[in-house]
């Protein structure tokens, strides 16, 4: 009987967390007025459905590590805020800024998007921690994590920071770049070059592209490490949490929400690219950053 009661209570908590994410989305867009091309009636109808889908996906993937942690209170709220804002907004918008020649996002709109993401995370993080019962210390003592030994971790961090751009380029070419509309949107041509020729020309025309993506790889690795440090679970559960958060928060908004910056087929190509690549990178990062201190 107690198991049934606990299951019902968990479902209620998760529903409240999903509602909190929906409210956070609505309030953040109301507080920060974003200009742009008005949506068609069909896009407006789909936007309502997309709001429910994206809110549910993002709330559940963030609830997973919250339910598997011994952190509590403001420490946990701060970590959830950094993870949500970092993955969902910061990491996407620094790339949007880099590719803004194609996207053509005005500076005021970029500021609005980033501000809305910050407000959304500020609203959601405390509500999620509260609804999931993590505001106060649990009955189990919260173990102090030993300081990380730099020599033991630096190779993992550096390796993952380099792995990210490798996956980024491979999935970008073999997934997103296979869409004719994506090639036309970014390069102005429908032609597709062989892999080596494609990247040779890209890197020659933009020598900063590889360092930029390695920098993003380092930030992604830092975010993965934060999720790993929060978790008290088995290795596979920790790796799954990182994979779901990276793939869910990053791909759901781009793939499901209509936006005036990308044609629908370009959005769809990036959805499949991000979903597959970030599931793989997040899983690998979570697996290799796991340590014995993360055991339950």
PDB file of C-alpha atoms in Angstrom:
ATOM      1  CA  UNK A   1       0.000   0.000   0.000  1.00  0.00           C
ATOM      2  CA  UNK A   2       2.840   2.372   0.817  1.00  0.00           C
ATOM      3  CA  UNK A   3       4.399   1.684  -2.599  1.00  0.00           C
ATOM      4  CA  UNK A   4       1.174   2.679  -4.354  1.00  0.00           C
ATOM      5  CA  UNK A   5       0.963   5.816  -2.229  1.00  0.00           C
ATOM      6  CA  UNK A   6       4.568   6.717  -3.043  1.00  0.00           C
ATOM      7  CA  UNK A   7       3.973   6.132  -6.750  1.00  0.00           C
ATOM      8  CA  UNK A   8       0.903   8.378  -6.756  1.00  0.00           C
ATOM      9  CA  UNK A   9       2.798  11.052  -4.845  1.00  0.00           C
ATOM     10  CA  UNK A  10       5.661  10.881  -7.348  1.00  0.00           C
ATOM     11  CA  UNK A  11       3.263  11.260 -10.283  1.00  0.00           C
ATOM     12  CA  UNK A  12       1.666  14.302  -8.636  1.00  0.00           C
ATOM     13  CA  UNK A  13       5.096  15.841  -8.047  1.00  0.00           C
ATOM     14  CA  UNK A  14       6.115  15.269 -11.678  1.00  0.00           C
ATOM     15  CA  UNK A  15       2.863  16.778 -12.971  1.00  0.00           C
ATOM     16  CA  UNK A  16       3.499  19.858 -10.830  1.00  0.00           C
ATOM     17  CA  UNK A  17       7.032  20.104 -12.210  1.00  0.00           C
ATOM     18  CA  UNK A  18       5.691  19.965 -15.791  1.00  0.00           C
ATOM     19  CA  UNK A  19       3.164  22.690 -14.961  1.00  0.00           C
ATOM     20  CA  UNK A  20       5.964  24.766 -13.425  1.00  0.00           C
ATOM     21  CA  UNK A  21       7.946  24.535 -16.665  1.00  0.00           C
ATOM     22  CA  UNK A  22       4.903  25.573 -18.731  1.00  0.00           C
ATOM     23  CA  UNK A  23       4.321  28.558 -16.447  1.00  0.00           C
ATOM     24  CA  UNK A  24       8.007  29.467 -16.664  1.00  0.00           C
ATOM     25  CA  UNK A  25       7.835  29.441 -20.468  1.00  0.00           C
ATOM     26  CA  UNK A  26       4.711  31.588 -20.562  1.00  0.00           C
ATOM     27  CA  UNK A  27       5.945  34.115 -17.997  1.00  0.00           C
ATOM     28  CA  UNK A  28       9.397  34.428 -19.563  1.00  0.00           C
ATOM     29  CA  UNK A  29       7.923  35.256 -22.974  1.00  0.00           C
ATOM     30  CA  UNK A  30       5.473  37.726 -21.423  1.00  0.00           C
ATOM     31  CA  UNK A  31       8.122  39.532 -19.398  1.00  0.00           C
ATOM     32  CA  UNK A  32      10.607  39.736 -22.272  1.00  0.00           C
ATOM     33  CA  UNK A  33       8.892  41.034 -25.380  1.00  0.00           C
ATOM     34  CA  UNK A  34      10.463  39.460 -28.430  1.00  0.00           C
ATOM     35  CA  UNK A  35       9.872  40.989 -31.812  1.00  0.00           C
ATOM     36  CA  UNK A  36       9.890  38.961 -34.969  1.00  0.00           C
ATOM     37  CA  UNK A  37       7.822  37.720 -37.873  1.00  0.00           C
ATOM     38  CA  UNK A  38       4.233  37.057 -36.713  1.00  0.00           C
ATOM     39  CA  UNK A  39       3.225  33.398 -36.752  1.00  0.00           C
ATOM     40  CA  UNK A  40       0.561  32.126 -39.118  1.00  0.00           C
ATOM     41  CA  UNK A  41      -2.671  30.774 -37.564  1.00  0.00           C
ATOM     42  CA  UNK A  42      -1.433  27.216 -38.177  1.00  0.00           C
ATOM     43  CA  UNK A  43       1.910  27.963 -36.502  1.00  0.00           C
ATOM     44  CA  UNK A  44       0.117  29.608 -33.568  1.00  0.00           C
ATOM     45  CA  UNK A  45      -2.021  26.496 -33.047  1.00  0.00           C
ATOM     46  CA  UNK A  46       1.015  24.249 -33.198  1.00  0.00           C
ATOM     47  CA  UNK A  47       2.918  26.537 -30.805  1.00  0.00           C
ATOM     48  CA  UNK A  48       0.413  25.707 -28.043  1.00  0.00           C
ATOM     49  CA  UNK A  49       0.908  21.969 -28.545  1.00  0.00           C
ATOM     50  CA  UNK A  50       4.671  22.454 -28.788  1.00  0.00           C
ATOM     51  CA  UNK A  51       4.639  24.362 -25.500  1.00  0.00           C
ATOM     52  CA  UNK A  52       3.110  21.372 -23.711  1.00  0.00           C
ATOM     53  CA  UNK A  53       5.491  18.900 -25.376  1.00  0.00           C
ATOM     54  CA  UNK A  54       8.649  20.936 -24.784  1.00  0.00           C
ATOM     55  CA  UNK A  55       7.645  21.785 -21.208  1.00  0.00           C
ATOM     56  CA  UNK A  56       6.975  18.123 -20.408  1.00  0.00           C
ATOM     57  CA  UNK A  57      10.223  16.880 -21.991  1.00  0.00           C
ATOM     58  CA  UNK A  58      12.404  19.539 -20.367  1.00  0.00           C
ATOM     59  CA  UNK A  59      10.748  19.228 -16.957  1.00  0.00           C
ATOM     60  CA  UNK A  60      11.087  15.443 -16.839  1.00  0.00           C
ATOM     61  CA  UNK A  61      14.727  15.297 -17.942  1.00  0.00           C
ATOM     62  CA  UNK A  62      15.631  17.909 -15.299  1.00  0.00           C
ATOM     63  CA  UNK A  63      13.558  16.137 -12.654  1.00  0.00           C
ATOM     64  CA  UNK A  64      15.600  12.964 -13.145  1.00  0.00           C
ATOM     65  CA  UNK A  65      18.838  14.192 -11.496  1.00  0.00           C
ATOM     66  CA  UNK A  66      16.876  16.159  -8.860  1.00  0.00           C
ATOM     67  CA  UNK A  67      15.245  12.921  -7.748  1.00  0.00           C
ATOM     68  CA  UNK A  68      18.635  11.176  -7.642  1.00  0.00           C
ATOM     69  CA  UNK A  69      20.612  13.630  -5.542  1.00  0.00           C
ATOM     70  CA  UNK A  70      21.395  14.281  -1.907  1.00  0.00           C
ATOM     71  CA  UNK A  71      21.893  17.965  -2.576  1.00  0.00           C
ATOM     72  CA  UNK A  72      19.132  20.229  -1.337  1.00  0.00           C
ATOM     73  CA  UNK A  73      17.985  23.813  -0.957  1.00  0.00           C
ATOM     74  CA  UNK A  74      19.703  26.747  -2.629  1.00  0.00           C
ATOM     75  CA  UNK A  75      22.757  24.716  -3.580  1.00  0.00           C
ATOM     76  CA  UNK A  76      20.580  22.419  -5.665  1.00  0.00           C
ATOM     77  CA  UNK A  77      18.520  25.324  -7.032  1.00  0.00           C
ATOM     78  CA  UNK A  78      21.696  27.034  -8.227  1.00  0.00           C
ATOM     79  CA  UNK A  79      22.894  23.845  -9.931  1.00  0.00           C
ATOM     80  CA  UNK A  80      19.546  23.284 -11.684  1.00  0.00           C
ATOM     81  CA  UNK A  81      19.537  26.911 -12.857  1.00  0.00           C
ATOM     82  CA  UNK A  82      23.044  26.597 -14.314  1.00  0.00           C
ATOM     83  CA  UNK A  83      22.203  23.334 -16.068  1.00  0.00           C
ATOM     84  CA  UNK A  84      18.914  24.559 -17.540  1.00  0.00           C
ATOM     85  CA  UNK A  85      20.144  27.981 -18.614  1.00  0.00           C
ATOM     86  CA  UNK A  86      23.490  26.641 -19.795  1.00  0.00           C
ATOM     87  CA  UNK A  87      22.129  23.846 -21.983  1.00  0.00           C
ATOM     88  CA  UNK A  88      18.860  25.375 -23.141  1.00  0.00           C
ATOM     89  CA  UNK A  89      19.908  28.981 -23.754  1.00  0.00           C
ATOM     90  CA  UNK A  90      23.584  29.847 -23.375  1.00  0.00           C
ATOM     91  CA  UNK A  91      25.037  27.041 -25.503  1.00  0.00           C
ATOM     92  CA  UNK A  92      22.516  27.549 -28.286  1.00  0.00           C
ATOM     93  CA  UNK A  93      22.784  31.320 -28.410  1.00  0.00           C
ATOM     94  CA  UNK A  94      26.572  31.546 -28.532  1.00  0.00           C
ATOM     95  CA  UNK A  95      26.360  29.372 -31.639  1.00  0.00           C
ATOM     96  CA  UNK A  96      23.491  31.467 -33.029  1.00  0.00           C
ATOM     97  CA  UNK A  97      25.717  34.506 -32.546  1.00  0.00           C
ATOM     98  CA  UNK A  98      28.542  32.784 -34.424  1.00  0.00           C
ATOM     99  CA  UNK A  99      26.249  31.893 -37.354  1.00  0.00           C
ATOM    100  CA  UNK A 100      24.240  35.111 -37.238  1.00  0.00           C
ATOM    101  CA  UNK A 101      25.193  36.001 -40.800  1.00  0.00           C
ATOM    102  CA  UNK A 102      22.766  33.288 -41.923  1.00  0.00           C
ATOM    103  CA  UNK A 103      20.235  33.611 -39.077  1.00  0.00           C
ATOM    104  CA  UNK A 104      20.025  37.439 -39.083  1.00  0.00           C
ATOM    105  CA  UNK A 105      18.925  37.802 -35.450  1.00  0.00           C
ATOM    106  CA  UNK A 106      18.870  41.430 -34.313  1.00  0.00           C
ATOM    107  CA  UNK A 107      20.881  42.331 -31.201  1.00  0.00           C
ATOM    108  CA  UNK A 108      17.720  43.332 -29.300  1.00  0.00           C
ATOM    109  CA  UNK A 109      16.114  39.994 -30.130  1.00  0.00           C
ATOM    110  CA  UNK A 110      19.217  38.080 -29.054  1.00  0.00           C
ATOM    111  CA  UNK A 111      19.194  39.914 -25.715  1.00  0.00           C
ATOM    112  CA  UNK A 112      15.491  39.105 -25.366  1.00  0.00           C
ATOM    113  CA  UNK A 113      16.016  35.404 -26.061  1.00  0.00           C
ATOM    114  CA  UNK A 114      18.876  35.130 -23.551  1.00  0.00           C
ATOM    115  CA  UNK A 115      16.951  37.130 -20.925  1.00  0.00           C
ATOM    116  CA  UNK A 116      13.865  34.949 -21.403  1.00  0.00           C
ATOM    117  CA  UNK A 117      15.976  31.814 -20.941  1.00  0.00           C
ATOM    118  CA  UNK A 118      17.486  33.179 -17.739  1.00  0.00           C
ATOM    119  CA  UNK A 119      14.080  34.150 -16.337  1.00  0.00           C
ATOM    120  CA  UNK A 120      12.642  30.756 -17.298  1.00  0.00           C
ATOM    121  CA  UNK A 121      15.415  28.961 -15.389  1.00  0.00           C
ATOM    122  CA  UNK A 122      15.028  31.347 -12.422  1.00  0.00           C
ATOM    123  CA  UNK A 123      11.329  30.496 -12.211  1.00  0.00           C
ATOM    124  CA  UNK A 124      11.629  26.758 -12.807  1.00  0.00           C
ATOM    125  CA  UNK A 125      14.635  25.828 -10.642  1.00  0.00           C
ATOM    126  CA  UNK A 126      13.202  26.741  -7.201  1.00  0.00           C
ATOM    127  CA  UNK A 127       9.741  25.413  -8.071  1.00  0.00           C
ATOM    128  CA  UNK A 128      11.142  22.083  -9.281  1.00  0.00           C
ATOM    129  CA  UNK A 129      13.300  21.634  -6.181  1.00  0.00           C
ATOM    130  CA  UNK A 130      10.331  22.522  -3.962  1.00  0.00           C
ATOM    131  CA  UNK A 131       7.797  20.274  -5.716  1.00  0.00           C
ATOM    132  CA  UNK A 132      10.206  17.327  -5.710  1.00  0.00           C
ATOM    133  CA  UNK A 133      10.776  17.668  -1.966  1.00  0.00           C
ATOM    134  CA  UNK A 134      14.420  18.715  -2.071  1.00  0.00           C
ATOM    135  CA  UNK A 135      14.274  22.054  -0.276  1.00  0.00           C
ATOM    136  CA  UNK A 136      15.288  20.533   3.052  1.00  0.00           C
ATOM    137  CA  UNK A 137      18.006  18.049   3.908  1.00  0.00           C
ATOM    138  CA  UNK A 138      16.870  14.462   3.546  1.00  0.00           C
ATOM    139  CA  UNK A 139      17.158  11.872   6.289  1.00  0.00           C
ATOM    140  CA  UNK A 140      20.367  10.534   4.744  1.00  0.00           C
ATOM    141  CA  UNK A 141      23.477  12.579   5.511  1.00  0.00           C
ATOM    142  CA  UNK A 142      24.790  14.587   2.591  1.00  0.00           C
ATOM    143  CA  UNK A 143      28.296  13.318   2.035  1.00  0.00           C
ATOM    144  CA  UNK A 144      31.005  15.833   1.358  1.00  0.00           C
ATOM    145  CA  UNK A 145      32.554  15.123  -1.991  1.00  0.00           C
ATOM    146  CA  UNK A 146      36.350  14.922  -1.935  1.00  0.00           C
ATOM    147  CA  UNK A 147      38.200  17.502  -3.975  1.00  0.00           C
ATOM    148  CA  UNK A 148      38.827  16.388  -7.536  1.00  0.00           C
ATOM    149  CA  UNK A 149      42.419  15.431  -8.291  1.00  0.00           C
ATOM    150  CA  UNK A 150      43.341  17.561 -11.272  1.00  0.00           C
ATOM    151  CA  UNK A 151      45.878  15.059 -12.572  1.00  0.00           C
ATOM    152  CA  UNK A 152      43.260  12.286 -12.557  1.00  0.00           C
ATOM    153  CA  UNK A 153      40.587  14.330 -14.341  1.00  0.00           C
ATOM    154  CA  UNK A 154      42.383  16.571 -16.808  1.00  0.00           C
ATOM    155  CA  UNK A 155      42.730  13.897 -19.500  1.00  0.00           C
ATOM    156  CA  UNK A 156      39.008  13.090 -19.297  1.00  0.00           C
ATOM    157  CA  UNK A 157      38.053  16.740 -19.538  1.00  0.00           C
ATOM    158  CA  UNK A 158      40.448  17.458 -22.417  1.00  0.00           C
ATOM    159  CA  UNK A 159      39.429  14.307 -24.269  1.00  0.00           C
ATOM    160  CA  UNK A 160      35.731  15.141 -24.060  1.00  0.00           C
ATOM    161  CA  UNK A 161      36.363  18.764 -25.073  1.00  0.00           C
ATOM    162  CA  UNK A 162      38.018  17.455 -28.257  1.00  0.00           C
ATOM    163  CA  UNK A 163      35.464  14.673 -28.793  1.00  0.00           C
ATOM    164  CA  UNK A 164      32.595  17.176 -28.944  1.00  0.00           C
ATOM    165  CA  UNK A 165      33.691  18.993 -32.138  1.00  0.00           C
ATOM    166  CA  UNK A 166      34.479  15.655 -33.797  1.00  0.00           C
ATOM    167  CA  UNK A 167      30.901  14.477 -33.193  1.00  0.00           C
ATOM    168  CA  UNK A 168      29.587  17.950 -34.034  1.00  0.00           C
ATOM    169  CA  UNK A 169      31.230  17.933 -37.461  1.00  0.00           C
ATOM    170  CA  UNK A 170      30.402  14.306 -38.285  1.00  0.00           C
ATOM    171  CA  UNK A 171      26.736  14.524 -37.285  1.00  0.00           C
ATOM    172  CA  UNK A 172      26.452  17.954 -38.867  1.00  0.00           C
ATOM    173  CA  UNK A 173      27.635  16.549 -42.194  1.00  0.00           C
ATOM    174  CA  UNK A 174      25.985  13.111 -42.178  1.00  0.00           C
ATOM    175  CA  UNK A 175      22.674  14.262 -40.648  1.00  0.00           C
ATOM    176  CA  UNK A 176      21.846  17.978 -41.011  1.00  0.00           C
ATOM    177  CA  UNK A 177      23.876  18.612 -44.180  1.00  0.00           C
ATOM    178  CA  UNK A 178      22.055  15.820 -46.013  1.00  0.00           C
ATOM    179  CA  UNK A 179      19.001  18.111 -46.177  1.00  0.00           C
ATOM    180  CA  UNK A 180      19.055  20.148 -49.382  1.00  0.00           C
ATOM    181  CA  UNK A 181      17.260  23.020 -47.626  1.00  0.00           C
ATOM    182  CA  UNK A 182      19.971  23.189 -44.938  1.00  0.00           C
ATOM    183  CA  UNK A 183      22.762  23.426 -47.505  1.00  0.00           C
ATOM    184  CA  UNK A 184      20.911  26.164 -49.356  1.00  0.00           C
ATOM    185  CA  UNK A 185      20.175  28.083 -46.140  1.00  0.00           C
ATOM    186  CA  UNK A 186      23.778  28.194 -44.908  1.00  0.00           C
ATOM    187  CA  UNK A 187      25.844  28.063 -48.106  1.00  0.00           C
ATOM    188  CA  UNK A 188      23.502  29.409 -50.792  1.00  0.00           C
ATOM    189  CA  UNK A 189      23.898  26.261 -52.886  1.00  0.00           C
ATOM    190  CA  UNK A 190      22.230  22.847 -53.003  1.00  0.00           C
ATOM    191  CA  UNK A 191      25.460  21.104 -53.952  1.00  0.00           C
ATOM    192  CA  UNK A 192      27.010  18.662 -51.494  1.00  0.00           C
ATOM    193  CA  UNK A 193      30.763  18.084 -51.515  1.00  0.00           C
ATOM    194  CA  UNK A 194      32.647  14.973 -50.367  1.00  0.00           C
ATOM    195  CA  UNK A 195      33.392  14.939 -46.627  1.00  0.00           C
ATOM    196  CA  UNK A 196      37.106  15.823 -46.832  1.00  0.00           C
ATOM    197  CA  UNK A 197      36.567  18.504 -49.467  1.00  0.00           C
ATOM    198  CA  UNK A 198      33.672  19.970 -47.514  1.00  0.00           C
ATOM    199  CA  UNK A 199      35.638  20.372 -44.284  1.00  0.00           C
ATOM    200  CA  UNK A 200      38.850  21.450 -45.991  1.00  0.00           C
ATOM    201  CA  UNK A 201      36.995  24.367 -47.561  1.00  0.00           C
ATOM    202  CA  UNK A 202      35.107  25.174 -44.346  1.00  0.00           C
ATOM    203  CA  UNK A 203      38.211  25.265 -42.153  1.00  0.00           C
ATOM    204  CA  UNK A 204      40.206  27.218 -44.736  1.00  0.00           C
ATOM    205  CA  UNK A 205      37.527  29.905 -44.980  1.00  0.00           C
ATOM    206  CA  UNK A 206      37.003  30.090 -41.187  1.00  0.00           C
ATOM    207  CA  UNK A 207      40.155  29.305 -39.160  1.00  0.00           C
ATOM    208  CA  UNK A 208      38.396  30.161 -35.886  1.00  0.00           C
ATOM    209  CA  UNK A 209      35.689  27.526 -36.297  1.00  0.00           C
ATOM    210  CA  UNK A 210      37.633  24.623 -34.757  1.00  0.00           C
ATOM    211  CA  UNK A 211      38.851  26.609 -31.693  1.00  0.00           C
ATOM    212  CA  UNK A 212      35.311  27.902 -31.205  1.00  0.00           C
ATOM    213  CA  UNK A 213      33.859  24.387 -31.174  1.00  0.00           C
ATOM    214  CA  UNK A 214      36.613  23.097 -28.860  1.00  0.00           C
ATOM    215  CA  UNK A 215      35.695  25.930 -26.477  1.00  0.00           C
ATOM    216  CA  UNK A 216      32.062  24.828 -26.676  1.00  0.00           C
ATOM    217  CA  UNK A 217      33.199  21.263 -26.056  1.00  0.00           C
ATOM    218  CA  UNK A 218      34.921  22.391 -22.851  1.00  0.00           C
ATOM    219  CA  UNK A 219      31.738  24.152 -21.674  1.00  0.00           C
ATOM    220  CA  UNK A 220      29.621  21.104 -22.526  1.00  0.00           C
ATOM    221  CA  UNK A 221      32.033  18.957 -20.523  1.00  0.00           C
ATOM    222  CA  UNK A 222      31.793  21.335 -17.550  1.00  0.00           C
ATOM    223  CA  UNK A 223      27.990  21.128 -17.669  1.00  0.00           C
ATOM    224  CA  UNK A 224      28.183  17.328 -17.859  1.00  0.00           C
ATOM    225  CA  UNK A 225      30.493  17.293 -14.844  1.00  0.00           C
ATOM    226  CA  UNK A 226      28.020  19.400 -12.870  1.00  0.00           C
ATOM    227  CA  UNK A 227      25.217  16.916 -13.615  1.00  0.00           C
ATOM    228  CA  UNK A 228      27.485  14.018 -12.658  1.00  0.00           C
ATOM    229  CA  UNK A 229      28.431  15.689  -9.373  1.00  0.00           C
ATOM    230  CA  UNK A 230      24.770  16.169  -8.484  1.00  0.00           C
ATOM    231  CA  UNK A 231      23.841  12.552  -9.105  1.00  0.00           C
ATOM    232  CA  UNK A 232      23.979   9.719  -6.583  1.00  0.00           C
ATOM    233  CA  UNK A 233      23.190   6.798  -8.828  1.00  0.00           C
ATOM    234  CA  UNK A 234      24.697   3.960 -10.825  1.00  0.00           C
ATOM    235  CA  UNK A 235      27.039   4.713 -13.682  1.00  0.00           C
ATOM    236  CA  UNK A 236      24.529   3.948 -16.424  1.00  0.00           C
ATOM    237  CA  UNK A 237      21.857   6.071 -14.713  1.00  0.00           C
ATOM    238  CA  UNK A 238      24.240   9.016 -14.476  1.00  0.00           C
ATOM    239  CA  UNK A 239      25.257   8.691 -18.130  1.00  0.00           C
ATOM    240  CA  UNK A 240      21.582   8.456 -19.106  1.00  0.00           C
ATOM    241  CA  UNK A 241      20.771  11.620 -17.145  1.00  0.00           C
ATOM    242  CA  UNK A 242      23.467  13.631 -18.940  1.00  0.00           C
ATOM    243  CA  UNK A 243      22.394  12.256 -22.332  1.00  0.00           C
ATOM    244  CA  UNK A 244      18.697  13.018 -21.773  1.00  0.00           C
ATOM    245  CA  UNK A 245      19.329  16.539 -20.460  1.00  0.00           C
ATOM    246  CA  UNK A 246      21.681  17.465 -23.301  1.00  0.00           C
ATOM    247  CA  UNK A 247      19.513  15.967 -26.046  1.00  0.00           C
ATOM    248  CA  UNK A 248      16.142  16.944 -24.557  1.00  0.00           C
ATOM    249  CA  UNK A 249      16.830  20.554 -23.619  1.00  0.00           C
ATOM    250  CA  UNK A 250      18.809  21.264 -26.776  1.00  0.00           C
ATOM    251  CA  UNK A 251      16.732  19.593 -29.476  1.00  0.00           C
ATOM    252  CA  UNK A 252      13.141  19.925 -28.239  1.00  0.00           C
ATOM    253  CA  UNK A 253      12.887  23.712 -28.454  1.00  0.00           C
ATOM    254  CA  UNK A 254      14.652  23.928 -31.820  1.00  0.00           C
ATOM    255  CA  UNK A 255      12.752  21.036 -33.340  1.00  0.00           C
ATOM    256  CA  UNK A 256       9.247  21.661 -32.014  1.00  0.00           C
ATOM    257  CA  UNK A 257       8.805  25.417 -31.591  1.00  0.00           C
ATOM    258  CA  UNK A 258       8.092  27.454 -34.762  1.00  0.00           C
ATOM    259  CA  UNK A 259      10.574  30.302 -35.131  1.00  0.00           C
ATOM    260  CA  UNK A 260      11.122  33.051 -37.709  1.00  0.00           C
ATOM    261  CA  UNK A 261      14.854  32.388 -38.081  1.00  0.00           C
ATOM    262  CA  UNK A 262      14.905  28.942 -39.714  1.00  0.00           C
ATOM    263  CA  UNK A 263      12.690  27.345 -42.376  1.00  0.00           C
ATOM    264  CA  UNK A 264      10.812  24.262 -41.114  1.00  0.00           C
ATOM    265  CA  UNK A 265      13.012  21.751 -42.956  1.00  0.00           C
ATOM    266  CA  UNK A 266      16.196  23.361 -41.632  1.00  0.00           C
ATOM    267  CA  UNK A 267      14.758  23.155 -38.118  1.00  0.00           C
ATOM    268  CA  UNK A 268      13.895  19.510 -38.677  1.00  0.00           C
ATOM    269  CA  UNK A 269      17.403  18.683 -39.880  1.00  0.00           C
ATOM    270  CA  UNK A 270      18.921  20.289 -36.784  1.00  0.00           C
ATOM    271  CA  UNK A 271      16.448  18.454 -34.551  1.00  0.00           C
ATOM    272  CA  UNK A 272      17.645  15.042 -35.758  1.00  0.00           C
ATOM    273  CA  UNK A 273      21.273  16.177 -35.728  1.00  0.00           C
ATOM    274  CA  UNK A 274      21.154  17.479 -32.149  1.00  0.00           C
ATOM    275  CA  UNK A 275      19.022  14.646 -30.792  1.00  0.00           C
ATOM    276  CA  UNK A 276      21.387  11.956 -32.060  1.00  0.00           C
ATOM    277  CA  UNK A 277      24.720  13.698 -31.472  1.00  0.00           C
ATOM    278  CA  UNK A 278      23.927  14.967 -27.971  1.00  0.00           C
ATOM    279  CA  UNK A 279      22.501  11.636 -26.851  1.00  0.00           C
ATOM    280  CA  UNK A 280      25.829  10.087 -27.834  1.00  0.00           C
ATOM    281  CA  UNK A 281      28.070  12.838 -26.449  1.00  0.00           C
ATOM    282  CA  UNK A 282      26.062  13.185 -23.229  1.00  0.00           C
ATOM    283  CA  UNK A 283      26.125   9.439 -22.627  1.00  0.00           C
ATOM    284  CA  UNK A 284      29.873   9.212 -23.229  1.00  0.00           C
ATOM    285  CA  UNK A 285      30.566  12.292 -21.072  1.00  0.00           C
ATOM    286  CA  UNK A 286      28.432  11.016 -18.200  1.00  0.00           C
ATOM    287  CA  UNK A 287      30.060   7.588 -18.373  1.00  0.00           C
ATOM    288  CA  UNK A 288      33.668   8.809 -18.344  1.00  0.00           C
ATOM    289  CA  UNK A 289      33.145  11.590 -15.782  1.00  0.00           C
ATOM    290  CA  UNK A 290      31.517   9.176 -13.337  1.00  0.00           C
ATOM    291  CA  UNK A 291      33.532   8.255 -10.274  1.00  0.00           C
ATOM    292  CA  UNK A 292      33.089   5.941  -7.310  1.00  0.00           C
ATOM    293  CA  UNK A 293      31.937   8.850  -5.158  1.00  0.00           C
ATOM    294  CA  UNK A 294      28.745   9.010  -7.250  1.00  0.00           C
ATOM    295  CA  UNK A 295      27.526   5.599  -6.078  1.00  0.00           C
ATOM    296  CA  UNK A 296      24.318   5.461  -4.067  1.00  0.00           C
TER     297      UNK A 296
END
